[in-house]
Amino acid sequence: MLVLHSKHKPGDPNMAVPQTFPLGPIHENAGALEEPRTCSRSLAEDFLEEELRLNAELNQLQFPEPVSVIYNPVDYAREPHRSYVTQYCQGPKEVLFLGMNPGPFGMAQTGVPFGEVNIVRDWLRIGGPVLTPPQEHPKRPVLGLECPQSEVSGARFWGFFRNLCGQPQVFFRHCFVHNLCPLLFLASSGRNLTPTDLPAKPREQLLAICDAALRRQVQLLKVRLVVGVGRLAEQRARRALAGLTPEVRVEGLLHPSPRSPQANKGWEAAARERLSELGLLPLLTE
C-alpha cells in the first residue's frame, strides 16, 4: 500500500515545501493588453496556498494496488508551476477550464496543466528547474522542459488557444486552466491510471477532498463558468459545485486525448464550435 510522503535530504537547498498528502461576466475596460504585473500577486499567492492545503490533505491518504508510484508536480515542479500561477492568475477569472489530473508527458514534466513542453516554454514563456520526484518510475522519467516527448492532449489544447488568442494574455485575461486532482498515478508497468482506475474507497476519499478544494478555488477566483475538459472532469465539477452560492455554471468540452476517436477527427473544429455555443469566443478574441 502506497503512502504519499515527499522525501528530501536535510539541508538540501532544493528542498520542497513539506507536504503531508491527505476556484455578471468580469470584463475589463477595452484597450491595450497589459503584461503580467508582479505587484498583483495576492490572489495568486492565495491560490498557491490553497494548493498546498490540498496537498497536505491528500498526503494523509493511502493508495493500494494497482497504484505503484505517485507524482505530484505541484511539489517537485514547483518553480515552473509557481511561475504559471503568479504570471497568469493575478485577478478574478470568469472561466475555469478544468482538467482531471496530470498526464505523464504534460504537467508531470512542466508543472502546467495540459503542459506540453514546447507550448509551455515557447508560448507561455515558463521555465525553471524541475526536481526529481521522491519516487520515480523507470519507464516514466521526469525530464522537465527537456522532455523530448510531446503530450498530444496538451499540444492540441494549448495549440488551439494559441491560434485563437495569439498571445497568452488574451486567454488569461478572463480564463484560467487547472486540474481537479494534482496527482499522477502510475501502475507498476508504468501505465497511467486515472482516478476512475483506483479502488472505490480511496477513489472516493481522493475525489471528496479534491471536490472541496475546487469549491474553495472557484470562490477564490470568483469563477462564473467551469468548463470540464472531458466527461469525468465535467461530472465531478457538477457534483462539487452543486448548490454553491453564487451559482457557478458547469459545462463540458470534448477532451483532446488521442485515445478519443471523436477528438482525432478534428478536435480544434469541435472545440471552436463548442466555445461558440457557450458564448466564449468574444472573451478569447477581443
Short mmCIF file of the C-alpha atoms (twelve columns), coordinates in Angstrom:
data_MODEL
# 
_entry.id   MODEL 
# 
loop_
_atom_site.group_PDB 
_atom_site.id 
_atom_site.type_symbol 
_atom_site.label_atom_id 
_atom_site.label_alt_id 
_atom_site.label_comp_id 
_atom_site.label_asym_id 
_atom_site.label_seq_id 
_atom_site.Cartn_x 
_atom_site.Cartn_y 
_atom_site.Cartn_z 
_atom_site.pdbx_PDB_model_num 
ATOM 1   C CA . MET A 1   0.000   0.000  0.000   1 
ATOM 2   C CA . LEU A 2   1.449   3.318  -1.099  1 
ATOM 3   C CA . VAL A 3   1.513   6.303  1.262   1 
ATOM 4   C CA . LEU A 4   2.476   9.679  -0.151  1 
ATOM 5   C CA . HIS A 5   5.338   11.492 1.506   1 
ATOM 6   C CA . SER A 6   7.852   13.858 -0.057  1 
ATOM 7   C CA . LYS A 7   11.377  12.898 0.930   1 
ATOM 8   C CA . HIS A 8   14.313  15.317 0.812   1 
ATOM 9   C CA . LYS A 9   17.706  15.358 2.413   1 
ATOM 10  C CA . PRO A 10  18.160  17.764 5.355   1 
ATOM 11  C CA . GLY A 11  19.787  20.986 4.269   1 
ATOM 12  C CA . ASP A 12  19.002  20.381 0.601   1 
ATOM 13  C CA . PRO A 13  18.758  23.880 -0.975  1 
ATOM 14  C CA . ASN A 14  16.155  22.493 -3.387  1 
ATOM 15  C CA . MET A 15  14.014  21.183 -0.573  1 
ATOM 16  C CA . ALA A 16  10.342  21.398 -1.417  1 
ATOM 17  C CA . VAL A 17  7.744   22.705 0.988   1 
ATOM 18  C CA . PRO A 18  6.994   19.796 3.338   1 
ATOM 19  C CA . GLN A 19  3.747   18.134 2.352   1 
ATOM 20  C CA . THR A 20  1.562   15.643 4.132   1 
ATOM 21  C CA . PHE A 21  -0.964  14.385 1.167   1 
ATOM 22  C CA . PRO A 22  -4.078  13.777 2.570   1 
ATOM 23  C CA . LEU A 23  -11.891 28.046 -7.582  1 
ATOM 24  C CA . GLY A 24  -22.285 39.126 -14.241 1 
ATOM 25  C CA . PRO A 25  -19.152 38.498 -16.515 1 
ATOM 26  C CA . ILE A 26  -15.877 40.018 -15.482 1 
ATOM 27  C CA . HIS A 27  -14.868 42.263 -18.331 1 
ATOM 28  C CA . GLU A 28  -12.017 44.711 -18.261 1 
ATOM 29  C CA . ASN A 29  -12.087 48.065 -19.952 1 
ATOM 30  C CA . ALA A 30  -11.274 47.880 -23.617 1 
ATOM 31  C CA . GLY A 31  -7.778  48.850 -24.535 1 
ATOM 32  C CA . ALA A 32  -4.274  47.544 -24.943 1 
ATOM 33  C CA . LEU A 33  -3.450  44.280 -23.230 1 
ATOM 34  C CA . GLU A 34  -1.344  44.588 -20.135 1 
ATOM 35  C CA . GLU A 35  1.680   42.415 -19.458 1 
ATOM 36  C CA . PRO A 36  1.648   40.340 -16.252 1 
ATOM 37  C CA . ARG A 37  2.412   42.526 -13.231 1 
ATOM 38  C CA . THR A 38  4.215   41.171 -10.208 1 
ATOM 39  C CA . CYS A 39  2.571   43.808 -7.997  1 
ATOM 40  C CA . SER A 40  -0.808  41.999 -8.259  1 
ATOM 41  C CA . ARG A 41  0.164   38.657 -6.803  1 
ATOM 42  C CA . SER A 42  -2.031  38.420 -3.720  1 
ATOM 43  C CA . LEU A 43  -4.701  36.309 -5.384  1 
ATOM 44  C CA . ALA A 44  -2.046  34.097 -6.964  1 
ATOM 45  C CA . GLU A 45  -0.412  33.594 -3.575  1 
ATOM 46  C CA . ASP A 46  -3.767  32.686 -2.054  1 
ATOM 47  C CA . PHE A 47  -4.329  30.174 -4.841  1 
ATOM 48  C CA . LEU A 48  -0.916  28.606 -4.240  1 
ATOM 49  C CA . GLU A 49  -1.738  28.363 -0.537  1 
ATOM 50  C CA . GLU A 50  -4.954  26.556 -1.395  1 
ATOM 51  C CA . GLU A 51  -2.944  24.072 -3.437  1 
ATOM 52  C CA . LEU A 52  -0.605  23.437 -0.510  1 
ATOM 53  C CA . ARG A 53  -3.617  22.876 1.710   1 
ATOM 54  C CA . LEU A 54  -4.962  20.339 -0.790  1 
ATOM 55  C CA . ASN A 55  -1.598  18.549 -0.909  1 
ATOM 56  C CA . ALA A 56  -1.462  18.363 2.864   1 
ATOM 57  C CA . GLU A 57  -4.892  16.714 2.951   1 
ATOM 58  C CA . LEU A 58  -4.101  14.286 0.138   1 
ATOM 59  C CA . ASN A 59  -0.882  13.223 1.805   1 
ATOM 60  C CA . GLN A 60  -2.917  11.520 4.531   1 
ATOM 61  C CA . LEU A 61  -4.397  9.062  2.018   1 
ATOM 62  C CA . GLN A 62  -3.156  5.573  1.221   1 
ATOM 63  C CA . PHE A 63  -3.403  4.102  -2.272  1 
ATOM 64  C CA . PRO A 64  -3.318  0.309  -2.741  1 
ATOM 65  C CA . GLU A 65  -2.676  -1.580 -5.965  1 
ATOM 66  C CA . PRO A 66  -2.879  -1.028 -8.869  1 
ATOM 67  C CA . VAL A 67  -1.106  2.212  -7.827  1 
ATOM 68  C CA . SER A 68  2.668   1.777  -7.684  1 
ATOM 69  C CA . VAL A 69  4.083   5.312  -7.996  1 
ATOM 70  C CA . ILE A 70  2.519   8.739  -7.489  1 
ATOM 71  C CA . TYR A 71  3.846   12.007 -8.899  1 
ATOM 72  C CA . ASN A 72  2.866   15.430 -7.575  1 
ATOM 73  C CA . PRO A 73  4.256   18.080 -9.958  1 
ATOM 74  C CA . VAL A 74  2.917   20.896 -7.761  1 
ATOM 75  C CA . ASP A 75  5.690   19.762 -5.403  1 
ATOM 76  C CA . TYR A 76  8.716   18.718 -7.483  1 
ATOM 77  C CA . ALA A 77  7.957   21.083 -10.412 1 
ATOM 78  C CA . ARG A 78  7.037   23.852 -8.014  1 
ATOM 79  C CA . GLU A 79  9.169   26.554 -9.676  1 
ATOM 80  C CA . PRO A 80  7.531   26.449 -13.143 1 
ATOM 81  C CA . HIS A 81  4.159   25.755 -11.516 1 
ATOM 82  C CA . ARG A 82  4.521   28.790 -9.303  1 
ATOM 83  C CA . SER A 83  5.563   30.841 -12.319 1 
ATOM 84  C CA . TYR A 84  2.430   29.717 -14.166 1 
ATOM 85  C CA . VAL A 85  0.146   30.739 -11.309 1 
ATOM 86  C CA . THR A 86  1.845   34.028 -10.466 1 
ATOM 87  C CA . GLN A 87  2.020   35.142 -14.108 1 
ATOM 88  C CA . TYR A 88  -1.434  34.121 -15.211 1 
ATOM 89  C CA . CYS A 89  -3.668  34.059 -12.137 1 
ATOM 90  C CA . GLN A 90  -3.380  37.642 -10.985 1 
ATOM 91  C CA . GLY A 91  -7.064  38.539 -10.799 1 
ATOM 92  C CA . PRO A 92  -10.578 37.078 -10.821 1 
ATOM 93  C CA . LYS A 93  -11.402 34.705 -13.671 1 
ATOM 94  C CA . GLU A 94  -14.758 34.413 -15.358 1 
ATOM 95  C CA . VAL A 95  -13.990 30.965 -16.822 1 
ATOM 96  C CA . LEU A 96  -12.083 27.995 -15.439 1 
ATOM 97  C CA . PHE A 97  -11.105 25.197 -17.815 1 
ATOM 98  C CA . LEU A 98  -10.864 22.134 -15.594 1 
ATOM 99  C CA . GLY A 99  -8.836  19.038 -16.376 1 
ATOM 100 C CA . MET A 100 -8.903  15.882 -14.280 1 
ATOM 101 C CA . ASN A 101 -5.271  15.216 -13.289 1 
ATOM 102 C CA . PRO A 102 -1.734  15.461 -14.744 1 
ATOM 103 C CA . GLY A 103 -0.538  13.443 -17.722 1 
ATOM 104 C CA . PRO A 104 2.909   11.804 -17.789 1 
ATOM 105 C CA . PHE A 105 4.254   13.951 -20.628 1 
ATOM 106 C CA . GLY A 106 2.437   17.181 -19.796 1 
ATOM 107 C CA . MET A 107 2.008   18.586 -16.314 1 
ATOM 108 C CA . ALA A 108 4.132   15.790 -14.852 1 
ATOM 109 C CA . GLN A 109 7.062   17.284 -16.784 1 
ATOM 110 C CA . THR A 110 6.307   21.011 -16.682 1 
ATOM 111 C CA . GLY A 111 4.065   21.737 -13.679 1 
ATOM 112 C CA . VAL A 112 1.480   23.340 -16.004 1 
ATOM 113 C CA . PRO A 113 -1.963  21.804 -16.683 1 
ATOM 114 C CA . PHE A 114 -2.021  20.242 -20.160 1 
ATOM 115 C CA . GLY A 115 1.569   21.476 -20.179 1 
ATOM 116 C CA . GLU A 116 3.069   20.222 -23.420 1 
ATOM 117 C CA . VAL A 117 6.757   21.120 -23.223 1 
ATOM 118 C CA . ASN A 118 7.100   23.261 -26.357 1 
ATOM 119 C CA . ILE A 119 3.954   25.279 -25.650 1 
ATOM 120 C CA . VAL A 120 4.981   25.911 -22.042 1 
ATOM 121 C CA . ARG A 121 8.468   27.020 -22.997 1 
ATOM 122 C CA . ASP A 122 7.829   28.935 -26.219 1 
ATOM 123 C CA . TRP A 123 4.299   30.361 -25.861 1 
ATOM 124 C CA . LEU A 124 3.612   30.586 -22.148 1 
ATOM 125 C CA . ARG A 125 7.276   31.555 -21.605 1 
ATOM 126 C CA . ILE A 126 7.587   29.497 -18.440 1 
ATOM 127 C CA . GLY A 127 10.830  27.890 -17.317 1 
ATOM 128 C CA . GLY A 128 12.687  26.844 -14.224 1 
ATOM 129 C CA . PRO A 129 14.185  23.694 -12.753 1 
ATOM 130 C CA . VAL A 130 12.099  20.578 -12.242 1 
ATOM 131 C CA . LEU A 131 13.298  18.300 -9.457  1 
ATOM 132 C CA . THR A 132 13.209  14.520 -9.432  1 
ATOM 133 C CA . PRO A 133 10.125  13.122 -7.678  1 
ATOM 134 C CA . PRO A 134 10.768  11.316 -4.371  1 
ATOM 135 C CA . GLN A 135 9.934   8.071  -6.170  1 
ATOM 136 C CA . GLU A 136 10.411  7.881  -9.932  1 
ATOM 137 C CA . HIS A 137 9.157   5.152  -12.227 1 
ATOM 138 C CA . PRO A 138 11.945  3.973  -14.578 1 
ATOM 139 C CA . LYS A 139 9.538   3.956  -17.524 1 
ATOM 140 C CA . ARG A 140 8.240   7.461  -16.785 1 
ATOM 141 C CA . PRO A 141 11.306  9.597  -16.007 1 
ATOM 142 C CA . VAL A 142 10.758  13.256 -15.192 1 
ATOM 143 C CA . LEU A 143 12.965  15.289 -17.546 1 
ATOM 144 C CA . GLY A 144 11.235  18.634 -17.116 1 
ATOM 145 C CA . LEU A 145 11.376  21.048 -20.039 1 
ATOM 146 C CA . GLU A 146 13.964  18.798 -21.669 1 
ATOM 147 C CA . CYS A 147 11.402  16.026 -22.125 1 
ATOM 148 C CA . PRO A 148 11.570  15.023 -25.820 1 
ATOM 149 C CA . GLN A 149 8.075   13.524 -25.941 1 
ATOM 150 C CA . SER A 150 5.140   15.784 -26.757 1 
ATOM 151 C CA . GLU A 151 1.819   15.331 -24.970 1 
ATOM 152 C CA . VAL A 152 -0.794  15.219 -27.721 1 
ATOM 153 C CA . SER A 153 -3.640  16.385 -25.475 1 
ATOM 154 C CA . GLY A 154 -1.656  19.399 -24.297 1 
ATOM 155 C CA . ALA A 155 -0.410  20.254 -27.785 1 
ATOM 156 C CA . ARG A 156 -3.984  20.211 -29.055 1 
ATOM 157 C CA . PHE A 157 -5.425  22.138 -26.129 1 
ATOM 158 C CA . TRP A 158 -2.895  24.941 -25.846 1 
ATOM 159 C CA . GLY A 159 -2.192  24.946 -29.597 1 
ATOM 160 C CA . PHE A 160 -5.856  25.728 -30.212 1 
ATOM 161 C CA . PHE A 161 -5.846  28.649 -27.795 1 
ATOM 162 C CA . ARG A 162 -2.542  29.920 -29.151 1 
ATOM 163 C CA . ASN A 163 -4.053  30.033 -32.644 1 
ATOM 164 C CA . LEU A 164 -7.288  31.565 -31.360 1 
ATOM 165 C CA . CYS A 165 -5.880  34.128 -28.919 1 
ATOM 166 C CA . GLY A 166 -2.492  34.971 -30.388 1 
ATOM 167 C CA . GLN A 167 -0.955  35.987 -27.044 1 
ATOM 168 C CA . PRO A 168 -1.293  34.254 -23.662 1 
ATOM 169 C CA . GLN A 169 -2.545  37.479 -22.090 1 
ATOM 170 C CA . VAL A 170 -5.654  37.361 -24.290 1 
ATOM 171 C CA . PHE A 171 -6.566  33.927 -22.957 1 
ATOM 172 C CA . PHE A 172 -5.712  34.577 -19.315 1 
ATOM 173 C CA . ARG A 173 -7.457  37.946 -19.150 1 
ATOM 174 C CA . HIS A 174 -10.708 36.085 -18.418 1 
ATOM 175 C CA . CYS A 175 -9.731  32.408 -18.188 1 
ATOM 176 C CA . PHE A 176 -7.524  30.007 -16.251 1 
ATOM 177 C CA . VAL A 177 -6.682  26.299 -16.547 1 
ATOM 178 C CA . HIS A 178 -6.449  23.983 -13.563 1 
ATOM 179 C CA . ASN A 179 -6.721  20.289 -12.684 1 
ATOM 180 C CA . LEU A 180 -9.172  18.895 -10.170 1 
ATOM 181 C CA . CYS A 181 -6.548  16.496 -8.800  1 
ATOM 182 C CA . PRO A 182 -2.816  17.352 -8.694  1 
ATOM 183 C CA . LEU A 183 -1.619  13.721 -8.618  1 
ATOM 184 C CA . LEU A 184 -0.451  11.411 -11.404 1 
ATOM 185 C CA . PHE A 185 -0.939  7.714  -10.629 1 
ATOM 186 C CA . LEU A 186 1.212   5.042  -12.279 1 
ATOM 187 C CA . ALA A 187 0.851   1.280  -12.253 1 
ATOM 188 C CA . SER A 188 3.882   -0.978 -11.804 1 
ATOM 189 C CA . SER A 189 4.025   -1.295 -15.615 1 
ATOM 190 C CA . GLY A 190 4.231   2.485  -15.967 1 
ATOM 191 C CA . ARG A 191 0.673   2.708  -17.263 1 
ATOM 192 C CA . ASN A 192 -1.111  5.947  -16.482 1 
ATOM 193 C CA . LEU A 193 -4.014  5.415  -14.076 1 
ATOM 194 C CA . THR A 194 -6.897  7.855  -13.960 1 
ATOM 195 C CA . PRO A 195 -8.813  8.331  -10.702 1 
ATOM 196 C CA . THR A 196 -11.533 6.067  -12.106 1 
ATOM 197 C CA . ASP A 197 -8.978  3.230  -12.160 1 
ATOM 198 C CA . LEU A 198 -8.488  3.418  -8.380  1 
ATOM 199 C CA . PRO A 199 -10.306 1.152  -5.907  1 
ATOM 200 C CA . ALA A 200 -13.624 2.602  -4.784  1 
ATOM 201 C CA . LYS A 201 -12.786 3.668  -1.228  1 
ATOM 202 C CA . PRO A 202 -9.520  5.569  -1.892  1 
ATOM 203 C CA . ARG A 203 -11.024 6.986  -5.086  1 
ATOM 204 C CA . GLU A 204 -13.965 8.490  -3.248  1 
ATOM 205 C CA . GLN A 205 -11.723 9.782  -0.457  1 
ATOM 206 C CA . LEU A 206 -9.453  11.405 -3.052  1 
ATOM 207 C CA . LEU A 207 -12.258 12.981 -5.039  1 
ATOM 208 C CA . ALA A 208 -14.123 14.233 -1.964  1 
ATOM 209 C CA . ILE A 209 -11.023 16.151 -0.890  1 
ATOM 210 C CA . CYS A 210 -10.451 17.468 -4.424  1 
ATOM 211 C CA . ASP A 211 -14.116 18.488 -4.763  1 
ATOM 212 C CA . ALA A 212 -13.903 20.534 -1.559  1 
ATOM 213 C CA . ALA A 213 -10.713 22.185 -2.795  1 
ATOM 214 C CA . LEU A 214 -12.372 23.020 -6.119  1 
ATOM 215 C CA . ARG A 215 -15.201 24.788 -4.296  1 
ATOM 216 C CA . ARG A 216 -12.701 26.927 -2.398  1 
ATOM 217 C CA . GLN A 217 -10.691 27.675 -5.546  1 
ATOM 218 C CA . VAL A 218 -13.743 28.633 -7.599  1 
ATOM 219 C CA . GLN A 219 -14.897 31.002 -4.869  1 
ATOM 220 C CA . LEU A 220 -11.415 32.469 -4.511  1 
ATOM 221 C CA . LEU A 221 -11.159 33.210 -8.242  1 
ATOM 222 C CA . LYS A 222 -14.832 34.313 -8.468  1 
ATOM 223 C CA . VAL A 223 -15.369 31.896 -11.346 1 
ATOM 224 C CA . ARG A 224 -18.774 32.009 -13.036 1 
ATOM 225 C CA . LEU A 225 -18.327 29.183 -15.549 1 
ATOM 226 C CA . VAL A 226 -16.377 25.936 -15.198 1 
ATOM 227 C CA . VAL A 227 -15.696 24.074 -18.437 1 
ATOM 228 C CA . GLY A 228 -14.820 20.475 -17.698 1 
ATOM 229 C CA . VAL A 229 -12.327 19.180 -20.253 1 
ATOM 230 C CA . GLY A 230 -13.594 15.648 -20.671 1 
ATOM 231 C CA . ARG A 231 -16.707 14.000 -19.304 1 
ATOM 232 C CA . LEU A 232 -15.192 12.957 -15.974 1 
ATOM 233 C CA . ALA A 233 -13.986 16.473 -15.112 1 
ATOM 234 C CA . GLU A 234 -17.373 17.883 -16.094 1 
ATOM 235 C CA . GLN A 235 -19.240 15.348 -13.947 1 
ATOM 236 C CA . ARG A 236 -17.033 15.968 -10.914 1 
ATOM 237 C CA . ALA A 237 -17.398 19.731 -11.294 1 
ATOM 238 C CA . ARG A 238 -21.194 19.440 -11.446 1 
ATOM 239 C CA . ARG A 239 -21.166 17.342 -8.295  1 
ATOM 240 C CA . ALA A 240 -18.677 19.523 -6.431  1 
ATOM 241 C CA . LEU A 241 -20.273 22.864 -7.279  1 
ATOM 242 C CA . ALA A 242 -23.960 21.981 -6.969  1 
ATOM 243 C CA . GLY A 243 -25.685 24.415 -4.630  1 
ATOM 244 C CA . LEU A 244 -22.744 26.798 -4.460  1 
ATOM 245 C CA . THR A 245 -23.648 30.434 -3.844  1 
ATOM 246 C CA . PRO A 246 -23.314 32.426 -6.004  1 
ATOM 247 C CA . GLU A 247 -24.225 29.778 -8.563  1 
ATOM 248 C CA . VAL A 248 -21.445 28.526 -10.825 1 
ATOM 249 C CA . ARG A 249 -22.414 27.248 -14.257 1 
ATOM 250 C CA . VAL A 250 -20.766 23.985 -15.374 1 
ATOM 251 C CA . GLU A 251 -20.403 22.890 -19.000 1 
ATOM 252 C CA . GLY A 252 -18.274 20.362 -20.853 1 
ATOM 253 C CA . LEU A 253 -15.713 20.307 -23.647 1 
ATOM 254 C CA . LEU A 254 -14.529 17.259 -25.582 1 
ATOM 255 C CA . HIS A 255 -11.199 16.018 -24.226 1 
ATOM 256 C CA . PRO A 256 -8.374  16.387 -26.783 1 
ATOM 257 C CA . SER A 257 -6.976  12.934 -25.979 1 
ATOM 258 C CA . PRO A 258 -5.558  10.920 -28.899 1 
ATOM 259 C CA . ARG A 259 -7.490  7.966  -27.449 1 
ATOM 260 C CA . SER A 260 -10.729 9.735  -28.394 1 
ATOM 261 C CA . PRO A 261 -11.892 8.866  -31.940 1 
ATOM 262 C CA . GLN A 262 -14.042 11.993 -31.943 1 
ATOM 263 C CA . ALA A 263 -11.091 14.201 -30.978 1 
ATOM 264 C CA . ASN A 264 -8.935  12.582 -33.642 1 
ATOM 265 C CA . LYS A 265 -11.473 13.575 -36.291 1 
ATOM 266 C CA . GLY A 266 -10.801 17.256 -35.629 1 
ATOM 267 C CA . TRP A 267 -10.619 18.480 -32.056 1 
ATOM 268 C CA . GLU A 268 -9.926  22.120 -32.933 1 
ATOM 269 C CA . ALA A 269 -13.073 22.414 -35.052 1 
ATOM 270 C CA . ALA A 270 -15.124 20.711 -32.340 1 
ATOM 271 C CA . ALA A 271 -13.640 22.969 -29.655 1 
ATOM 272 C CA . ARG A 272 -14.320 26.142 -31.635 1 
ATOM 273 C CA . GLU A 273 -17.919 25.080 -32.226 1 
ATOM 274 C CA . ARG A 274 -18.419 24.295 -28.548 1 
ATOM 275 C CA . LEU A 275 -16.894 27.572 -27.352 1 
ATOM 276 C CA . SER A 276 -19.144 29.402 -29.801 1 
ATOM 277 C CA . GLU A 277 -22.172 27.606 -28.328 1 
ATOM 278 C CA . LEU A 278 -21.048 28.660 -24.847 1 
ATOM 279 C CA . GLY A 279 -20.611 32.284 -25.934 1 
ATOM 280 C CA . LEU A 280 -16.918 32.303 -25.066 1 
ATOM 281 C CA . LEU A 281 -15.327 33.273 -28.362 1 
ATOM 282 C CA . PRO A 282 -15.683 37.042 -27.741 1 
ATOM 283 C CA . LEU A 283 -13.756 36.654 -24.461 1 
ATOM 284 C CA . LEU A 284 -10.929 34.919 -26.295 1 
ATOM 285 C CA . THR A 285 -10.616 37.079 -29.380 1 
ATOM 286 C CA . GLU A 286 -11.081 40.657 -28.118 1 
# 
